[in-house]
Structures are given as C-alpha cells and as structure tokens.
Coordinates of C-alpha atoms in Angstrom, one line a residue:
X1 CA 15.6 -1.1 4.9
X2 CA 12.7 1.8 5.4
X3 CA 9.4 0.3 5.4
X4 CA 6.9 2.0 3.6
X5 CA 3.1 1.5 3.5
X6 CA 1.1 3.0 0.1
X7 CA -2.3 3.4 -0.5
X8 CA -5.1 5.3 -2.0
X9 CA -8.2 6.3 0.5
X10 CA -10.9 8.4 0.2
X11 CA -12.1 11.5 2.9
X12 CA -13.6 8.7 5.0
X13 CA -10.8 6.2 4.7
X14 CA -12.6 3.9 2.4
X15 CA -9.9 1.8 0.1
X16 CA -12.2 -0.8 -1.4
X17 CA -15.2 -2.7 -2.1
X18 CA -16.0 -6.2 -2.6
X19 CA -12.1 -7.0 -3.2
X20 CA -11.7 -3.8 -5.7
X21 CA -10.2 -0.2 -6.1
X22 CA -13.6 2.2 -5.4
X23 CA -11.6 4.4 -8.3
X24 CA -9.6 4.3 -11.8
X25 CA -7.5 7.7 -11.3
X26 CA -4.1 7.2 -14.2
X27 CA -1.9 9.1 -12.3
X28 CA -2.5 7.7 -9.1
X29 CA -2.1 4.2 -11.0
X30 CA 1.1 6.2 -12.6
X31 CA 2.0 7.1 -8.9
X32 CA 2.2 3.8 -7.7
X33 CA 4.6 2.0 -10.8
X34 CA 6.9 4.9 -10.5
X35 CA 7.3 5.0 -6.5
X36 CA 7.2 0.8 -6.2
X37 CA 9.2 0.0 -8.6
X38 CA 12.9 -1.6 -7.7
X39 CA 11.3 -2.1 -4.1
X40 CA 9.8 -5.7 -2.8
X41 CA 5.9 -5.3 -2.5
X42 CA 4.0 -7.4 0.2
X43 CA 0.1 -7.7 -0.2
X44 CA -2.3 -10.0 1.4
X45 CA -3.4 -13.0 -0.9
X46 CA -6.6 -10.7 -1.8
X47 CA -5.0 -8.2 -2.9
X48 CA -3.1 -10.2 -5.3
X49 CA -5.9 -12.3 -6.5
X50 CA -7.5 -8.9 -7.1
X51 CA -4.3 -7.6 -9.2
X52 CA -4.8 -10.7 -11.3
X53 CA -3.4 -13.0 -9.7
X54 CA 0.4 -12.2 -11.3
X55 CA 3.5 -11.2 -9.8
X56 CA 4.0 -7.0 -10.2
X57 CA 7.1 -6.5 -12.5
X58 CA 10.4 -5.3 -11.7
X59 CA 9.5 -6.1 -7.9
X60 CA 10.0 -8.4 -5.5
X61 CA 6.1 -10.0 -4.9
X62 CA 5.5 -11.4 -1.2
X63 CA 2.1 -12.7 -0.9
X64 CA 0.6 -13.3 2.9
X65 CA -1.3 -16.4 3.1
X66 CA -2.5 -18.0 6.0
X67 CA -3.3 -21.0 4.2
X68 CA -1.3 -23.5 2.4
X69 CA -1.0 -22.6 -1.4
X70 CA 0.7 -25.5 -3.3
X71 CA 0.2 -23.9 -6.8
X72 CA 1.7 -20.3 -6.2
X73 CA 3.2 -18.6 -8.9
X74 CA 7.1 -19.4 -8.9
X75 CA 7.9 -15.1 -9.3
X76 CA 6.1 -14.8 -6.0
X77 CA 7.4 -15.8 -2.4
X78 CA 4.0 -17.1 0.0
X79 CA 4.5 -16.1 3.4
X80 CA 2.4 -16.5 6.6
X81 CA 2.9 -13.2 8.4
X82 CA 3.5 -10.0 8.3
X83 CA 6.7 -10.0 10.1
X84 CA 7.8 -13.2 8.3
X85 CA 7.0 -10.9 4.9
X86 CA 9.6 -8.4 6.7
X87 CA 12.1 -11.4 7.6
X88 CA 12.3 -12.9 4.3
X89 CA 12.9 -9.1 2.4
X90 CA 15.3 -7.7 4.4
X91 CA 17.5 -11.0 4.3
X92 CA 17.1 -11.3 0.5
X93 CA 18.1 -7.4 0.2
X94 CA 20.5 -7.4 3.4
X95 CA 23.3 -4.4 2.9
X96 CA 21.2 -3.0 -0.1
X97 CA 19.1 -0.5 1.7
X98 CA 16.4 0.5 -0.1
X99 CA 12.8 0.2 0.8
X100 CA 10.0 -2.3 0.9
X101 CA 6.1 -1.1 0.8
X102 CA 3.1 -2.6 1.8
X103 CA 0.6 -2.2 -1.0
X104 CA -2.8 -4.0 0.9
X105 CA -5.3 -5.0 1.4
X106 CA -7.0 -3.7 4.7
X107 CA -6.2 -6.1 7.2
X108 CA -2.6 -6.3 5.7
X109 CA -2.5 -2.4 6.5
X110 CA -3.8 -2.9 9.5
X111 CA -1.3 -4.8 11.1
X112 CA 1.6 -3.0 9.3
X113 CA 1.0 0.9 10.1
X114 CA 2.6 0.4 13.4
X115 CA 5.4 -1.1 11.9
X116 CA 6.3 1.2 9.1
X117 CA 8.3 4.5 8.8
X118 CA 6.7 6.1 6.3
X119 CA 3.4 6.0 4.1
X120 CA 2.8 7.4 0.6
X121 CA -0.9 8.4 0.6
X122 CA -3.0 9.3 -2.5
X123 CA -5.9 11.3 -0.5
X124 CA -8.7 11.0 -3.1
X125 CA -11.4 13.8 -2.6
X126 CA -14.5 12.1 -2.0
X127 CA -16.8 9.7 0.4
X128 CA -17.8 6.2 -1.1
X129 CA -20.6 5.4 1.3
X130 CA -20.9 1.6 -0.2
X131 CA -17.4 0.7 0.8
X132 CA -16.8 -2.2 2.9
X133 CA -12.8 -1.9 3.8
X134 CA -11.2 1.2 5.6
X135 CA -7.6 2.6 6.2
X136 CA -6.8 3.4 9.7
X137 CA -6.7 7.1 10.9
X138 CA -3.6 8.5 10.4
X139 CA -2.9 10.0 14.0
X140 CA -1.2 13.4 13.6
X141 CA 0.3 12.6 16.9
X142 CA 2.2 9.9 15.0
X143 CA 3.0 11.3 11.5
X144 CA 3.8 14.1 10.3
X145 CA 3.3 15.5 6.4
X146 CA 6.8 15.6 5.1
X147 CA 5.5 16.5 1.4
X148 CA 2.6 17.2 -0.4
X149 CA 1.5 18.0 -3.8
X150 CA -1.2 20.5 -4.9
X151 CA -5.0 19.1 -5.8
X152 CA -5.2 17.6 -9.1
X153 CA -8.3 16.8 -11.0
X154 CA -8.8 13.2 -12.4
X155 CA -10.4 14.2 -15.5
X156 CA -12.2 10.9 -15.8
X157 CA -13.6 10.4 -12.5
X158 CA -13.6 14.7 -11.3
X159 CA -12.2 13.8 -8.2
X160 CA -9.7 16.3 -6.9
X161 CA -6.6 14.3 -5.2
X162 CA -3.2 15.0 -4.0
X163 CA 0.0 12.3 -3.0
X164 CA 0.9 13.3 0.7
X165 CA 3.8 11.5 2.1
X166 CA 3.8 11.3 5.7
X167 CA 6.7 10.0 8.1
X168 CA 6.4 8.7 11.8
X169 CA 7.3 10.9 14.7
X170 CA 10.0 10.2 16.9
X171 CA 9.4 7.2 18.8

C-alpha cells in the first residue's frame, strides 16, 4: 500500500493555530474529499477532535492516541503509534493495494514524512505570522514535483494556491 501524506501549508510552512486550519479555501476542502476518499485516513487525536470529533466518511479513520480512550467512536480504530496506525491498515487492506494518507496534525506529520512515498501539498500563497504549528521542509534532495497545477485564486480569502504532488527520490 503507497503511503501518502496530505496537507495544506502556507509559504512559511505554517498548517495551524491553536488546533485549527489558518484558512477556509472550498477547493482545497474539495481537494481533500476527492483525493482521500476510498483510502484509510490516520490523524493524531487533535486533529480529529478538531474535525469534530467524527469519523470522515467513506474512509477508514485511525486515530493516534497515546492515552487510553475508553469512549471512542466505534467507526474509528484508536491506535498508539504511527507504525502501529501503518500495521493495522495494511493488514485490514492486505492484497488490495491502494493507499493510505496521513491527514495531521503536526507532530503526526512529523514522524510520518520519512516514512511516506508520496505527499499531496496544497501550497497556499501567504505567511501567517501568528501560527503556532509548522510542516517540515520539503527537502528537494528528497522529493521531487511529479505534478503541479497552475495558481488559483480562492475568491473568498484572495490567496493564490496550487496542489503540487511530490514523490520521494530513490532511496
């Protein structure tokens, strides 16, 4: 199974702010259902508290906790790691292929851009000064661009974006 990272970041890598998206751009929102769904999505347990608190549909939810959590959500599968997220996808999908990707938060992205093969990245043109959680650098020495689209305009916020997928060199 190809694992896949996806996230939005702005020029200076910023992601988020006090447990929130720093922006509300529909297409990059539209972006994310259409690539995601049909593939298990693993998140931190912030990220999913931010998202409501509810299992995504049409995709398998793992949920990284590193606390006990007696009262999760029975469409969700708690985990305790990172690679244990990775153990318990690929055996529930063994033979099918596919992909998984990591949707979040920072820490959770952290750990897992090593690991992945691939990321989907919504470059969002601007700097949010305020915000207190990063992406890594993408290393060029590491990935590569295998697509890109051209700069859109999100007419509500006037930031210009673009979805850049990038896959890892050979290692």
């Amino acid at each position: 199974m190809e694992k896949c990272l996806i996230v939005a970041i702005a020029d200076n890598r910023a992601i988020g702010k006090s447990n929130a998206l720093l922006w509300h751009i529909a297409e990059d929102m539209k972006y994310f259902r259409t690539t995601t769904t049909g593939s298990p999505v693993v998140m931190g347990y912030m990220t999913f508290k931010s998202i409501g608190g509810k299992a995504l549909p049409k995709r398998d939810n793992v949920v990284i906790s590193i606390f006990p959590w007696p009262d999760a959500p029975d469409n969700i599968k708690v985990v305790g790691s990172l690679d244990e997220a990775y153990s318990v996808i690929e055996k529930d999908h063994a033979g099918k292929g596919g992909r998984l990707f990591v949707m979040g938060g920072g820490e959770t992205y952290r750990q897992a851009l090593p690991t992945v093969d691939k990321l989907f990245i919504t470059h969002v043109h601007t700097t949010i000064e305020d915000a207190d959680t990063f992406f890594p650098v993408i290393d060029p020495d590491i990935w590569e661009v295998e697509s890109t689209t051209p700069v859109a305009v999100d007419p509500e916020t006037g930031y210009g974006y673009e979805f850049t997928v990038y896959v890892r060199r050979n290692r």
